[in-house]
Amino acid sequence: MLTNKAIARGAYEAGVAVLSAYPGTPSTEIAENFVQHEGVYAEWAPNEKVAVEVAIGAAVAGARSMACMKHVGLNVAADPLFTVAYTGINGGLVIVVADDPGMHSSQNEQDSRFYARSAHIPMLEPSDALEAKEFVKLAYEISEKFDTPVLLRETTRVAHSHGLVELCERKEVGVRPYEKSAAKYVMMPANAIKRHVVVEARDKAVAEYMNGLEINRAEYTSENEIGVVCSGVVYEYVKEALPNANVFKVGGVHPVPVPAIFAFAKKVSKLYVIEELEPFIEDTLKAAGLDCIGKELFSLQGEISVLTIKEKFGLDATVEQPTQVPARPPVMCAGCPHRGVFYVLNKLKLTVNGDIGCYTLGAVPPLAAVDTCVCMGASVGMAHGFKKATNGASKNVAVIGDSTFLHSGVTGLINAVYNQSGITLMILDNSTTGMTGHQQHPATGKNLKGEPAPVVLLDELCKACGVKDLQIVDAYDVKAVEKAVKAAIASEEVSVIIAQRPCALLDKSPKPKMTVDGCKNCGVCMKLGCPAISRTKNGIQIDTMQCTGCGVCANVCAFNALKLVKEGK
Amino acid sequence: MMNILIAGVGGQGTLLASRVLGKYAMLCDKDCKLSEIHGMSQRGGSVVTHVRIGDKIHSPVIWEGGADMIIAFEALEAARVKHYLKKDGILLVNDEKILPMPCITGAANYPDDVKERLVAAVEKTYFVNAQAWAVEAGSGKATNIVMMGALCRLFGFDKEVMKQAVAACVPAKFAELNLKAFELGYERV
């Protein structure tokens, strides 16, 4: 079972009634699997902050609840996170956060464990699918025992690995009665000051309790051998790479079980801490006065592997050098509706403030159109900043997807209208959350279960924000896109262009295919970076297995050499 | 202990292949861990899936020099991960060439001799026309299952159990097609 599915199963077995999440690799499958269970409620929220607020509301109302997100999503949700630590809960509350060391699908590799420490929230970290399911259940016990939210951290290699899991029955826990208590749930200064005292006392009690839990345990293998402190997937690597080492497995990464590790340290020849990303456990131990070796050996960057551990400990780790071969970076799919848009933006030599989604790939050659990409929604605010910095002279365009616009782009648009920067915003509306694997959102007309849902109309939403100059174009119609962009750039007021076309991967109907006749080999269509087009000495070739017949290449061909042929003709 | 690395291009069905092997391990009552990567790299980029089967598995990830077999869905991808193979390991390659974007745009060249170099470097190299055989079975999309058939024979896996695993992992209406693809891979490798 996939670990994310095991987390969903653990939540189900723990009696969780409400789950709210926003898709983000590598966390997405938790919500998708949880909703498959009978008798539970789960939803896609427009962003992680809303998801956590929904989960807090459900928990305070008395139900066991969960919110799930990737590491950067926890930044978005940090506001409610820090204060729910003060209010505490009623029904159990667990927030799952998935870190991405190595940045397989992320814009940074921040370490979420620091949120646990600074927000005063206990954090558990499982090593595989089997543990993940059990840790979820333990997290709810801790949550309700100590009246605290609990964070469950996983990393990509745990989230997206499969392991054997044994299923248990669901434990119905019901909904605890809600009792009004302004002193506990209304966090204004007079109340919050008193709650902060509670938080500090709770920290100590939680630390003492978790220090003695089985999830924090010493595994002695040999006397006079080294001892390694580790957690998460690194524990599995250590067991593989250093079979003779004594191991302290940290299952509760915050609070770090310092007393238990002190006892472990006394029984080993030398103490090491092996952890991915930041020296979180190591610094805690060193601050407590325990001598150990950690980041002197291991990098802050990327993932650790069985081989790097062997190498650092002087074991045989010689392998042949990797063969030098051309890189294969990710590309937009054949038929992707974003392709023509970036072709136009590149052709018009505009500065493009990009955003998070498949369309970040507009930065990759040959399109190479995107200038900036920082975080969800940043395109709109940054475009406004570009305009203000240049007194309106900057020829820049913000490009954002439909799901990302609803996540946090709309606030940037309100700012641009209110503070009159005259930005051009392109919403690439492919009717789905593409990069994470096609999740529904408030503008798709379906909910997480795939049932019909009310539709937030993007054009009406923009108008309600005060946008007067709004155009809707077909993303495949390159000439119309170019015309719309030119008009929007020329306009002094805030302009929005909604480029519509569903994601090419969603449309499974038989497609017309492109044929080539009379190619002059000018190379213009090669600038599209379509994986279905390749060039030979005699002109271009179309890979009919990949071609979806989107017609964008025909739209840019000056010699009419590309034509669509219907299936069967 | 059996470590199998599956390499391919995003969209080629490497994930399904790993699920079949996971199912096989379960049917054989073995411990098993799979590791896969979702998200950005799936969009036509290089993808690698790790499958580990044994009595007790710790790491879900295979290390360089630790794979008993590499199943590559594309020749260049085989070359990219070749250093993961053990000295006497088996290299099973789908004889297909998919140009990466830097080669399409002319920024890099697809090496012409990739196949010859693999054959020269790895004694147990098997090239199969999995894509063509899958088309023969009824759909090019069954390429991954053809590869499973070939793997089954090369590794001496229990054929009937593997067929059960295949049937359990594909949609019921495509089961027959996929089992045919499996047989072709098994017979012709």
PDB file of C-alpha atoms in Angstrom, chain A residues 15 19 145 299 340 361 500 536:
ATOM      1  CA  GLY A  15     -12.488   7.538  13.343  1.00  0.00           C
ATOM      2  CA  LEU A  19     -10.579  15.950   6.136  1.00  0.00           C
ATOM      3  CA  LYS A 145      -4.650  13.420  25.694  1.00  0.00           C
ATOM      4  CA  SER A 299      25.056  17.846   3.473  1.00  0.00           C
ATOM      5  CA  GLY A 340       0.763  28.274 -27.716  1.00  0.00           C
ATOM      6  CA  LEU A 361       7.611  24.393 -17.708  1.00  0.00           C
ATOM      7  CA  GLN A 500      -9.392  28.300 -22.021  1.00  0.00           C
ATOM      8  CA  THR A 536      15.047  15.742 -40.128  1.00  0.00           C
TER       9      THR A 536
END
